[in-house]
Amino acid sequence: MSVSFLAPSLRFSVFDPTKLKTIHSVFFNVVRHKWNFTHMELPSPKSRNFRREIEWPEKYTVKPLNNKHLAGRDPISGRVVVKGLGGGIKQKYHWVDLKRFGPTGEHDAPRIDRVLEIMDCGCRTAKVALVGCGTNLKYIIATVNMKPGDMLVTSGYIPRIPVNPNEGDAYPLGALSKGTKVHCIEKMPGEGAHYVMTAGSTATILRQVDDRVIIQLPSKLQVSLSKHCMASIGQISNANHFKEHIGSPNRNRELGNRPRSGLWQRKTGRFGRKIRPPPPLKIITELAPKKLEKVTLELSALF
């Protein structure tokens, strides 16, 4: 016997094992956001990789945060969700600000941040930069040639003529020229960086069509975004990360990876490799909120 619940957008059974993961994610979302009130939005539980869970404070801070290893397990049920994770050296987490905002007026002075320090973060592949503007400090993802003392410009204004930015600056996609290398690109205006945030990666602006800007991601996928989406200029730091040689199984365990099967699986290519056409252009648009339907209740008299 099972108890069922009906909701406008959710219907599941409490004792249905196939829907247990949905219940856990909904419950975790409620508990996690109940006591955290910050001026920066916390990451969604859907973006977790089940490797670690960050202990978020009430307010934003540049102090490295503590975290606990999940080792591929769900924090509520304790069941293994992702295999191959476990162990590793405990690292501190640097809270990176993925939203870079600047003045949008034509005659407004842009926001200027000064790079104070470049440091490694054990919880991400790229390096992070500590920047400051006045008395405000925050972390951002560093670029390849970024060094302490650099001045970073952030502006939200889109001029008639494309700007000539420096590495590390942040502008809307509509303010940049064709062929510009960008990273930390927003998917929706104002939501923070979504694309291209790993070490050594970069995207290219291909063309602009009306109010849309088409970029090519490192995966060769072409995406059409709004011209008001913010993006940072340049290539992300630690470009030689993919060349890092692990060298020994112990080193791999220090990185938090559990042993694999150990069997050498030969890739003979006997059945060939399919040659597929490139994926079509993906257009990112903001979905309009669904209108609630009007419900009318009628009670017919029985006497």
PDB file of C-alpha atoms in Angstrom:
ATOM      1  CA  MET A   1       0.000   0.000   0.000  1.00  0.00           C
ATOM      2  CA  SER A   2       1.339   3.425  -0.880  1.00  0.00           C
ATOM      3  CA  VAL A   3       0.165   6.971  -0.307  1.00  0.00           C
ATOM      4  CA  SER A   4      -0.004   9.267  -3.312  1.00  0.00           C
ATOM      5  CA  PHE A   5       0.101  13.054  -3.415  1.00  0.00           C
ATOM      6  CA  LEU A   6      -1.249  15.254  -6.177  1.00  0.00           C
ATOM      7  CA  ALA A   7       0.194  18.670  -6.944  1.00  0.00           C
ATOM      8  CA  PRO A   8      -0.094  20.982  -9.966  1.00  0.00           C
ATOM      9  CA  SER A   9       3.381  20.077 -11.216  1.00  0.00           C
ATOM     10  CA  LEU A  10       4.378  17.045  -9.113  1.00  0.00           C
ATOM     11  CA  ARG A  11       2.827  13.635  -8.638  1.00  0.00           C
ATOM     12  CA  PHE A  12       4.668  10.801  -6.989  1.00  0.00           C
ATOM     13  CA  SER A  13       4.344   7.941  -4.572  1.00  0.00           C
ATOM     14  CA  VAL A  14       6.122   7.979  -1.208  1.00  0.00           C
ATOM     15  CA  PHE A  15       7.148   4.366  -1.450  1.00  0.00           C
ATOM     16  CA  ASP A  16       8.051   4.411  -5.135  1.00  0.00           C
ATOM     17  CA  PRO A  17      11.830   3.818  -5.294  1.00  0.00           C
ATOM     18  CA  THR A  18      12.062   5.322  -8.788  1.00  0.00           C
ATOM     19  CA  LYS A  19      10.848   8.701  -7.490  1.00  0.00           C
ATOM     20  CA  LEU A  20      12.847   8.676  -4.267  1.00  0.00           C
ATOM     21  CA  LYS A  21      15.587  10.845  -5.771  1.00  0.00           C
ATOM     22  CA  THR A  22      13.031  13.554  -6.640  1.00  0.00           C
ATOM     23  CA  ILE A  23      11.767  13.607  -3.056  1.00  0.00           C
ATOM     24  CA  HIS A  24      15.310  13.959  -1.727  1.00  0.00           C
ATOM     25  CA  SER A  25      16.162  16.851  -4.059  1.00  0.00           C
ATOM     26  CA  VAL A  26      12.961  18.729  -3.153  1.00  0.00           C
ATOM     27  CA  PHE A  27      13.521  18.186   0.572  1.00  0.00           C
ATOM     28  CA  PHE A  28      17.200  19.211   0.327  1.00  0.00           C
ATOM     29  CA  ASN A  29      16.265  22.387  -1.539  1.00  0.00           C
ATOM     30  CA  VAL A  30      13.818  23.418   1.207  1.00  0.00           C
ATOM     31  CA  VAL A  31      16.158  22.656   4.114  1.00  0.00           C
ATOM     32  CA  ARG A  32      19.222  24.221   2.509  1.00  0.00           C
ATOM     33  CA  HIS A  33      17.637  27.572   1.710  1.00  0.00           C
ATOM     34  CA  LYS A  34      15.596  27.909   4.892  1.00  0.00           C
ATOM     35  CA  TRP A  35      18.289  29.439   7.097  1.00  0.00           C
ATOM     36  CA  ASN A  36      20.597  31.011   4.477  1.00  0.00           C
ATOM     37  CA  PHE A  37      19.909  34.653   3.698  1.00  0.00           C
ATOM     38  CA  THR A  38      22.732  36.172   1.653  1.00  0.00           C
ATOM     39  CA  HIS A  39      23.059  38.915  -0.890  1.00  0.00           C
ATOM     40  CA  MET A  40      24.416  36.258  -3.264  1.00  0.00           C
ATOM     41  CA  GLU A  41      22.232  33.388  -4.391  1.00  0.00           C
ATOM     42  CA  LEU A  42      23.439  29.976  -3.307  1.00  0.00           C
ATOM     43  CA  PRO A  43      24.022  27.346  -5.998  1.00  0.00           C
ATOM     44  CA  SER A  44      21.080  25.136  -6.861  1.00  0.00           C
ATOM     45  CA  PRO A  45      21.161  21.559  -5.517  1.00  0.00           C
ATOM     46  CA  LYS A  46      20.842  20.367  -9.117  1.00  0.00           C
ATOM     47  CA  SER A  47      24.347  21.664  -9.826  1.00  0.00           C
ATOM     48  CA  ARG A  48      25.963  19.533  -7.109  1.00  0.00           C
ATOM     49  CA  ASN A  49      28.404  16.879  -8.270  1.00  0.00           C
ATOM     50  CA  PHE A  50      28.087  14.842  -5.022  1.00  0.00           C
ATOM     51  CA  ARG A  51      31.801  15.241  -4.363  1.00  0.00           C
ATOM     52  CA  ARG A  52      31.565  17.791  -1.555  1.00  0.00           C
ATOM     53  CA  GLU A  53      28.989  19.879   0.277  1.00  0.00           C
ATOM     54  CA  ILE A  54      29.863  23.472   1.140  1.00  0.00           C
ATOM     55  CA  GLU A  55      29.051  24.965   4.547  1.00  0.00           C
ATOM     56  CA  TRP A  56      27.554  28.251   3.371  1.00  0.00           C
ATOM     57  CA  PRO A  57      27.621  31.200   5.802  1.00  0.00           C
ATOM     58  CA  GLU A  58      24.829  33.717   6.234  1.00  0.00           C
ATOM     59  CA  LYS A  59      26.714  36.505   4.420  1.00  0.00           C
ATOM     60  CA  TYR A  60      29.246  36.541   1.630  1.00  0.00           C
ATOM     61  CA  THR A  61      32.835  36.313   2.796  1.00  0.00           C
ATOM     62  CA  VAL A  62      36.262  35.922   1.224  1.00  0.00           C
ATOM     63  CA  LYS A  63      37.314  33.601   4.047  1.00  0.00           C
ATOM     64  CA  PRO A  64      37.819  30.054   2.666  1.00  0.00           C
ATOM     65  CA  LEU A  65      34.806  27.901   3.527  1.00  0.00           C
ATOM     66  CA  ASN A  66      34.780  24.466   5.097  1.00  0.00           C
ATOM     67  CA  ASN A  67      33.169  21.559   3.291  1.00  0.00           C
ATOM     68  CA  LYS A  68      32.484  17.895   3.886  1.00  0.00           C
ATOM     69  CA  HIS A  69      33.157  15.108   1.423  1.00  0.00           C
ATOM     70  CA  LEU A  70      30.106  13.309   0.079  1.00  0.00           C
ATOM     71  CA  ALA A  71      32.161  10.610  -1.690  1.00  0.00           C
ATOM     72  CA  GLY A  72      29.475  10.244  -4.338  1.00  0.00           C
ATOM     73  CA  ARG A  73      26.659   9.699  -1.820  1.00  0.00           C
ATOM     74  CA  ASP A  74      23.392  11.548  -1.408  1.00  0.00           C
ATOM     75  CA  PRO A  75      23.552  13.692   1.757  1.00  0.00           C
ATOM     76  CA  ILE A  76      20.049  12.624   2.853  1.00  0.00           C
ATOM     77  CA  SER A  77      19.698   8.953   1.972  1.00  0.00           C
ATOM     78  CA  GLY A  78      23.395   8.016   2.099  1.00  0.00           C
ATOM     79  CA  ARG A  79      23.055   5.990  -1.085  1.00  0.00           C
ATOM     80  CA  VAL A  80      25.770   6.006  -3.736  1.00  0.00           C
ATOM     81  CA  VAL A  81      24.701   8.337  -6.541  1.00  0.00           C
ATOM     82  CA  VAL A  82      27.985   8.767  -8.431  1.00  0.00           C
ATOM     83  CA  LYS A  83      30.464   5.915  -8.562  1.00  0.00           C
ATOM     84  CA  GLY A  84      34.197   6.485  -8.685  1.00  0.00           C
ATOM     85  CA  LEU A  85      34.294   9.281  -6.077  1.00  0.00           C
ATOM     86  CA  GLY A  86      35.786   8.990  -2.617  1.00  0.00           C
ATOM     87  CA  GLY A  87      38.697   9.996  -0.436  1.00  0.00           C
ATOM     88  CA  GLY A  88      40.947  12.840  -1.411  1.00  0.00           C
ATOM     89  CA  ILE A  89      42.718  15.640   0.390  1.00  0.00           C
ATOM     90  CA  LYS A  90      40.357  18.007   2.157  1.00  0.00           C
ATOM     91  CA  GLN A  91      40.429  21.433   0.529  1.00  0.00           C
ATOM     92  CA  LYS A  92      38.998  24.842   1.395  1.00  0.00           C
ATOM     93  CA  TYR A  93      36.386  26.344  -0.913  1.00  0.00           C
ATOM     94  CA  HIS A  94      36.650  29.925  -2.208  1.00  0.00           C
ATOM     95  CA  TRP A  95      33.236  31.496  -2.794  1.00  0.00           C
ATOM     96  CA  VAL A  96      33.519  32.895  -6.334  1.00  0.00           C
ATOM     97  CA  ASP A  97      31.167  35.681  -7.373  1.00  0.00           C
ATOM     98  CA  LEU A  98      29.792  34.647 -10.760  1.00  0.00           C
ATOM     99  CA  LYS A  99      27.845  37.884 -11.267  1.00  0.00           C
ATOM    100  CA  ARG A 100      29.702  40.909 -12.602  1.00  0.00           C
ATOM    101  CA  PHE A 101      27.555  44.005 -12.846  1.00  0.00           C
ATOM    102  CA  GLY A 102      28.438  47.489 -13.991  1.00  0.00           C
ATOM    103  CA  PRO A 103      26.667  50.774 -14.729  1.00  0.00           C
ATOM    104  CA  THR A 104      24.403  50.720 -17.765  1.00  0.00           C
ATOM    105  CA  GLY A 105      24.275  54.470 -18.466  1.00  0.00           C
ATOM    106  CA  GLU A 106      26.044  56.004 -21.427  1.00  0.00           C
ATOM    107  CA  HIS A 107      27.856  58.639 -19.375  1.00  0.00           C
ATOM    108  CA  ASP A 108      28.329  56.564 -16.209  1.00  0.00           C
ATOM    109  CA  ALA A 109      31.851  55.675 -15.182  1.00  0.00           C
ATOM    110  CA  PRO A 110      32.530  51.900 -15.330  1.00  0.00           C
ATOM    111  CA  ARG A 111      33.287  49.860 -12.241  1.00  0.00           C
ATOM    112  CA  ILE A 112      37.014  49.294 -11.753  1.00  0.00           C
ATOM    113  CA  ASP A 113      38.354  46.433  -9.633  1.00  0.00           C
ATOM    114  CA  ARG A 114      41.978  45.916  -8.660  1.00  0.00           C
ATOM    115  CA  VAL A 115      43.501  42.438  -8.623  1.00  0.00           C
ATOM    116  CA  LEU A 116      45.073  41.837  -5.222  1.00  0.00           C
ATOM    117  CA  GLU A 117      46.136  38.194  -5.348  1.00  0.00           C
ATOM    118  CA  ILE A 118      46.076  35.129  -7.598  1.00  0.00           C
ATOM    119  CA  MET A 119      45.702  31.824  -5.763  1.00  0.00           C
ATOM    120  CA  ASP A 120      44.930  28.154  -6.333  1.00  0.00           C
ATOM    121  CA  CYS A 121      41.602  26.637  -5.310  1.00  0.00           C
ATOM    122  CA  GLY A 122      41.579  22.909  -4.625  1.00  0.00           C
ATOM    123  CA  CYS A 123      37.855  22.679  -5.350  1.00  0.00           C
ATOM    124  CA  ARG A 124      38.102  23.893  -8.969  1.00  0.00           C
ATOM    125  CA  THR A 125      40.477  23.461 -11.874  1.00  0.00           C
ATOM    126  CA  ALA A 126      41.036  27.162 -12.574  1.00  0.00           C
ATOM    127  CA  LYS A 127      42.797  29.688 -10.363  1.00  0.00           C
ATOM    128  CA  VAL A 128      40.871  32.385  -8.534  1.00  0.00           C
ATOM    129  CA  ALA A 129      41.689  36.064  -8.169  1.00  0.00           C
ATOM    130  CA  LEU A 130      40.967  38.219  -5.135  1.00  0.00           C
ATOM    131  CA  VAL A 131      39.780  41.609  -6.395  1.00  0.00           C
ATOM    132  CA  GLY A 132      38.675  44.712  -4.553  1.00  0.00           C
ATOM    133  CA  CYS A 133      36.709  47.855  -5.301  1.00  0.00           C
ATOM    134  CA  GLY A 134      36.732  50.306  -2.419  1.00  0.00           C
ATOM    135  CA  THR A 135      36.031  48.272   0.718  1.00  0.00           C
ATOM    136  CA  ASN A 136      34.362  45.383  -1.145  1.00  0.00           C
ATOM    137  CA  LEU A 137      36.355  42.203  -1.712  1.00  0.00           C
ATOM    138  CA  LYS A 138      35.346  39.185  -3.757  1.00  0.00           C
ATOM    139  CA  TYR A 139      36.735  36.249  -5.701  1.00  0.00           C
ATOM    140  CA  ILE A 140      36.504  35.869  -9.473  1.00  0.00           C
ATOM    141  CA  ILE A 141      37.889  33.291 -11.882  1.00  0.00           C
ATOM    142  CA  ALA A 142      41.351  34.368 -13.046  1.00  0.00           C
ATOM    143  CA  THR A 143      42.528  34.517 -16.648  1.00  0.00           C
ATOM    144  CA  VAL A 144      45.798  33.290 -18.129  1.00  0.00           C
ATOM    145  CA  ASN A 145      47.762  36.560 -18.054  1.00  0.00           C
ATOM    146  CA  MET A 146      46.091  38.109 -15.019  1.00  0.00           C
ATOM    147  CA  LYS A 147      48.521  39.279 -12.312  1.00  0.00           C
ATOM    148  CA  PRO A 148      48.313  41.301  -9.080  1.00  0.00           C
ATOM    149  CA  GLY A 149      47.944  45.014  -9.709  1.00  0.00           C
ATOM    150  CA  ASP A 150      45.812  44.728 -12.855  1.00  0.00           C
ATOM    151  CA  MET A 151      42.760  46.967 -13.155  1.00  0.00           C
ATOM    152  CA  LEU A 152      39.581  45.243 -14.363  1.00  0.00           C
ATOM    153  CA  VAL A 153      36.789  47.230 -16.006  1.00  0.00           C
ATOM    154  CA  THR A 154      33.148  46.172 -15.720  1.00  0.00           C
ATOM    155  CA  SER A 155      30.423  47.951 -17.678  1.00  0.00           C
ATOM    156  CA  GLY A 156      26.861  47.045 -18.636  1.00  0.00           C
ATOM    157  CA  TYR A 157      26.459  49.655 -21.368  1.00  0.00           C
ATOM    158  CA  ILE A 158      26.256  48.559 -25.026  1.00  0.00           C
ATOM    159  CA  PRO A 159      27.732  51.292 -27.278  1.00  0.00           C
ATOM    160  CA  ARG A 160      27.113  51.735 -30.969  1.00  0.00           C
ATOM    161  CA  ILE A 161      30.728  50.835 -31.806  1.00  0.00           C
ATOM    162  CA  PRO A 162      32.215  47.666 -30.243  1.00  0.00           C
ATOM    163  CA  VAL A 163      34.665  48.284 -27.417  1.00  0.00           C
ATOM    164  CA  ASN A 164      38.329  47.240 -27.334  1.00  0.00           C
ATOM    165  CA  PRO A 165      38.549  45.449 -23.959  1.00  0.00           C
ATOM    166  CA  ASN A 166      41.510  44.104 -22.038  1.00  0.00           C
ATOM    167  CA  GLU A 167      41.864  40.634 -20.596  1.00  0.00           C
ATOM    168  CA  GLY A 168      39.740  40.196 -17.488  1.00  0.00           C
ATOM    169  CA  ASP A 169      37.239  42.964 -18.282  1.00  0.00           C
ATOM    170  CA  ALA A 170      33.509  42.213 -18.312  1.00  0.00           C
ATOM    171  CA  TYR A 171      31.054  43.568 -20.887  1.00  0.00           C
ATOM    172  CA  PRO A 172      27.711  42.512 -22.403  1.00  0.00           C
ATOM    173  CA  LEU A 173      27.995  40.295 -25.455  1.00  0.00           C
ATOM    174  CA  GLY A 174      26.448  43.044 -27.583  1.00  0.00           C
ATOM    175  CA  ALA A 175      29.356  45.389 -26.788  1.00  0.00           C
ATOM    176  CA  LEU A 176      32.043  43.009 -28.081  1.00  0.00           C
ATOM    177  CA  SER A 177      33.257  42.530 -31.640  1.00  0.00           C
ATOM    178  CA  LYS A 178      33.327  39.390 -33.728  1.00  0.00           C
ATOM    179  CA  GLY A 179      36.087  36.915 -32.868  1.00  0.00           C
ATOM    180  CA  THR A 180      36.486  37.997 -29.220  1.00  0.00           C
ATOM    181  CA  LYS A 181      37.496  35.228 -26.796  1.00  0.00           C
ATOM    182  CA  VAL A 182      35.198  35.188 -23.768  1.00  0.00           C
ATOM    183  CA  HIS A 183      34.466  33.054 -20.722  1.00  0.00           C
ATOM    184  CA  CYS A 184      32.091  33.012 -17.722  1.00  0.00           C
ATOM    185  CA  ILE A 185      29.116  33.736 -19.988  1.00  0.00           C
ATOM    186  CA  GLU A 186      25.593  34.205 -18.672  1.00  0.00           C
ATOM    187  CA  LYS A 187      22.789  32.063 -19.974  1.00  0.00           C
ATOM    188  CA  MET A 188      20.139  34.600 -18.969  1.00  0.00           C
ATOM    189  CA  PRO A 189      20.863  38.283 -18.234  1.00  0.00           C
ATOM    190  CA  GLY A 190      21.450  38.790 -14.530  1.00  0.00           C
ATOM    191  CA  GLU A 191      21.660  35.116 -13.538  1.00  0.00           C
ATOM    192  CA  GLY A 192      25.454  34.861 -13.344  1.00  0.00           C
ATOM    193  CA  ALA A 193      28.012  32.879 -15.311  1.00  0.00           C
ATOM    194  CA  HIS A 194      26.815  29.582 -16.745  1.00  0.00           C
ATOM    195  CA  TYR A 195      29.044  28.688 -19.708  1.00  0.00           C
ATOM    196  CA  VAL A 196      32.848  28.207 -19.930  1.00  0.00           C
ATOM    197  CA  MET A 197      34.190  28.148 -16.369  1.00  0.00           C
ATOM    198  CA  THR A 198      36.813  25.357 -16.438  1.00  0.00           C
ATOM    199  CA  ALA A 199      40.586  25.704 -16.674  1.00  0.00           C
ATOM    200  CA  GLY A 200      41.964  26.745 -20.067  1.00  0.00           C
ATOM    201  CA  SER A 201      38.566  26.985 -21.758  1.00  0.00           C
ATOM    202  CA  THR A 202      37.273  29.853 -23.868  1.00  0.00           C
ATOM    203  CA  ALA A 203      34.404  30.615 -26.243  1.00  0.00           C
ATOM    204  CA  THR A 204      34.369  32.653 -29.444  1.00  0.00           C
ATOM    205  CA  ILE A 205      31.865  35.255 -30.595  1.00  0.00           C
ATOM    206  CA  LEU A 206      30.846  34.355 -34.152  1.00  0.00           C
ATOM    207  CA  ARG A 207      28.282  36.934 -35.206  1.00  0.00           C
ATOM    208  CA  GLN A 208      25.427  39.130 -34.080  1.00  0.00           C
ATOM    209  CA  VAL A 209      21.919  38.823 -35.494  1.00  0.00           C
ATOM    210  CA  ASP A 210      19.515  41.568 -34.401  1.00  0.00           C
ATOM    211  CA  ASP A 211      19.411  41.401 -30.591  1.00  0.00           C
ATOM    212  CA  ARG A 212      21.048  37.971 -30.409  1.00  0.00           C
ATOM    213  CA  VAL A 213      24.730  37.071 -30.248  1.00  0.00           C
ATOM    214  CA  ILE A 214      25.897  33.667 -31.459  1.00  0.00           C
ATOM    215  CA  ILE A 215      28.905  32.158 -29.706  1.00  0.00           C
ATOM    216  CA  GLN A 216      30.783  28.905 -30.196  1.00  0.00           C
ATOM    217  CA  LEU A 217      31.483  26.928 -27.028  1.00  0.00           C
ATOM    218  CA  PRO A 218      34.587  24.749 -26.549  1.00  0.00           C
ATOM    219  CA  SER A 219      32.435  21.736 -27.472  1.00  0.00           C
ATOM    220  CA  LYS A 220      31.838  23.344 -30.937  1.00  0.00           C
ATOM    221  CA  LEU A 221      28.198  23.850 -30.012  1.00  0.00           C
ATOM    222  CA  GLN A 222      26.804  27.154 -31.211  1.00  0.00           C
ATOM    223  CA  VAL A 223      24.506  29.010 -28.826  1.00  0.00           C
ATOM    224  CA  SER A 224      22.365  32.077 -29.489  1.00  0.00           C
ATOM    225  CA  LEU A 225      22.187  34.317 -26.419  1.00  0.00           C
ATOM    226  CA  SER A 226      20.778  37.729 -25.597  1.00  0.00           C
ATOM    227  CA  LYS A 227      23.113  40.646 -26.257  1.00  0.00           C
ATOM    228  CA  HIS A 228      22.648  41.765 -22.638  1.00  0.00           C
ATOM    229  CA  CYS A 229      24.313  38.623 -21.211  1.00  0.00           C
ATOM    230  CA  MET A 230      27.561  39.520 -19.430  1.00  0.00           C
ATOM    231  CA  ALA A 231      30.838  37.821 -20.338  1.00  0.00           C
ATOM    232  CA  SER A 232      34.461  38.139 -19.251  1.00  0.00           C
ATOM    233  CA  ILE A 233      37.276  38.633 -21.740  1.00  0.00           C
ATOM    234  CA  GLY A 234      40.146  36.192 -22.292  1.00  0.00           C
ATOM    235  CA  GLN A 235      41.051  32.584 -21.598  1.00  0.00           C
ATOM    236  CA  ILE A 236      40.677  31.005 -18.176  1.00  0.00           C
ATOM    237  CA  SER A 237      43.877  30.378 -16.211  1.00  0.00           C
ATOM    238  CA  ASN A 238      45.677  27.051 -15.697  1.00  0.00           C
ATOM    239  CA  ALA A 239      45.530  26.243 -19.394  1.00  0.00           C
ATOM    240  CA  ASN A 240      47.873  23.231 -19.006  1.00  0.00           C
ATOM    241  CA  HIS A 241      45.584  21.473 -16.566  1.00  0.00           C
ATOM    242  CA  PHE A 242      44.747  18.744 -19.097  1.00  0.00           C
ATOM    243  CA  LYS A 243      48.486  17.972 -19.433  1.00  0.00           C
ATOM    244  CA  GLU A 244      48.928  17.241 -15.732  1.00  0.00           C
ATOM    245  CA  HIS A 245      50.466  13.797 -15.270  1.00  0.00           C
ATOM    246  CA  ILE A 246      49.010  11.856 -12.338  1.00  0.00           C
ATOM    247  CA  GLY A 247      51.869   9.348 -12.223  1.00  0.00           C
ATOM    248  CA  SER A 248      50.686   6.935  -9.527  1.00  0.00           C
ATOM    249  CA  PRO A 249      47.457   5.460  -8.111  1.00  0.00           C
ATOM    250  CA  ASN A 250      48.110   7.187  -4.794  1.00  0.00           C
ATOM    251  CA  ARG A 251      48.131  10.567  -6.504  1.00  0.00           C
ATOM    252  CA  ASN A 252      44.794   9.710  -8.106  1.00  0.00           C
ATOM    253  CA  ARG A 253      43.338   8.875  -4.684  1.00  0.00           C
ATOM    254  CA  GLU A 254      44.562  12.207  -3.355  1.00  0.00           C
ATOM    255  CA  LEU A 255      42.478  13.862  -6.055  1.00  0.00           C
ATOM    256  CA  GLY A 256      39.367  12.074  -4.757  1.00  0.00           C
ATOM    257  CA  ASN A 257      39.027   9.345  -7.415  1.00  0.00           C
ATOM    258  CA  ARG A 258      38.379   5.745  -6.417  1.00  0.00           C
ATOM    259  CA  PRO A 259      40.043   2.865  -8.319  1.00  0.00           C
ATOM    260  CA  ARG A 260      38.530   1.698 -11.584  1.00  0.00           C
ATOM    261  CA  SER A 261      38.153  -1.877 -12.748  1.00  0.00           C
ATOM    262  CA  GLY A 262      41.815  -2.163 -13.763  1.00  0.00           C
ATOM    263  CA  LEU A 263      40.942  -3.977 -16.983  1.00  0.00           C
ATOM    264  CA  TRP A 264      42.471  -2.676 -20.170  1.00  0.00           C
ATOM    265  CA  GLN A 265      39.544  -2.192 -22.517  1.00  0.00           C
ATOM    266  CA  ARG A 266      40.859  -2.307 -26.044  1.00  0.00           C
ATOM    267  CA  LYS A 267      39.427   0.266 -28.441  1.00  0.00           C
ATOM    268  CA  THR A 268      39.866  -1.631 -31.708  1.00  0.00           C
ATOM    269  CA  GLY A 269      37.540   0.483 -33.818  1.00  0.00           C
ATOM    270  CA  ARG A 270      36.143  -2.683 -35.374  1.00  0.00           C
ATOM    271  CA  PHE A 271      32.690  -1.221 -35.790  1.00  0.00           C
ATOM    272  CA  GLY A 272      33.986   2.130 -36.969  1.00  0.00           C
ATOM    273  CA  ARG A 273      33.096   5.533 -35.708  1.00  0.00           C
ATOM    274  CA  LYS A 274      29.938   7.292 -36.705  1.00  0.00           C
ATOM    275  CA  ILE A 275      30.399  10.626 -38.416  1.00  0.00           C
ATOM    276  CA  ARG A 276      27.584  12.839 -37.216  1.00  0.00           C
ATOM    277  CA  PRO A 277      26.740  16.359 -38.400  1.00  0.00           C
ATOM    278  CA  PRO A 278      27.423  19.214 -35.986  1.00  0.00           C
ATOM    279  CA  PRO A 279      24.566  19.942 -33.575  1.00  0.00           C
ATOM    280  CA  PRO A 280      22.112  22.633 -34.670  1.00  0.00           C
ATOM    281  CA  LEU A 281      22.142  26.163 -33.279  1.00  0.00           C
ATOM    282  CA  LYS A 282      20.679  26.279 -29.779  1.00  0.00           C
ATOM    283  CA  ILE A 283      18.625  29.384 -29.043  1.00  0.00           C
ATOM    284  CA  ILE A 284      18.416  30.347 -25.362  1.00  0.00           C
ATOM    285  CA  THR A 285      15.275  32.339 -24.547  1.00  0.00           C
ATOM    286  CA  GLU A 286      13.631  33.237 -21.291  1.00  0.00           C
ATOM    287  CA  LEU A 287      10.497  31.176 -20.787  1.00  0.00           C
ATOM    288  CA  ALA A 288       7.342  33.138 -20.120  1.00  0.00           C
ATOM    289  CA  PRO A 289       5.623  32.235 -16.821  1.00  0.00           C
ATOM    290  CA  LYS A 290       2.619  30.012 -17.242  1.00  0.00           C
ATOM    291  CA  LYS A 291      -0.705  31.639 -16.522  1.00  0.00           C
ATOM    292  CA  LEU A 292      -2.829  29.988 -13.879  1.00  0.00           C
ATOM    293  CA  GLU A 293      -6.051  28.549 -15.186  1.00  0.00           C
ATOM    294  CA  LYS A 294      -9.279  29.754 -13.650  1.00  0.00           C
ATOM    295  CA  VAL A 295     -11.048  26.971 -11.805  1.00  0.00           C
ATOM    296  CA  THR A 296     -14.777  27.129 -11.176  1.00  0.00           C
ATOM    297  CA  LEU A 297     -16.357  24.896  -8.555  1.00  0.00           C
ATOM    298  CA  GLU A 298     -20.026  24.035  -8.847  1.00  0.00           C
ATOM    299  CA  LEU A 299     -22.161  22.178  -6.336  1.00  0.00           C
ATOM    300  CA  SER A 300     -25.370  20.722  -7.620  1.00  0.00           C
ATOM    301  CA  ALA A 301     -28.189  20.453  -5.097  1.00  0.00           C
ATOM    302  CA  LEU A 302     -29.282  16.928  -4.342  1.00  0.00           C
ATOM    303  CA  PHE A 303     -32.567  17.963  -2.644  1.00  0.00           C
TER     304      PHE A 303
END
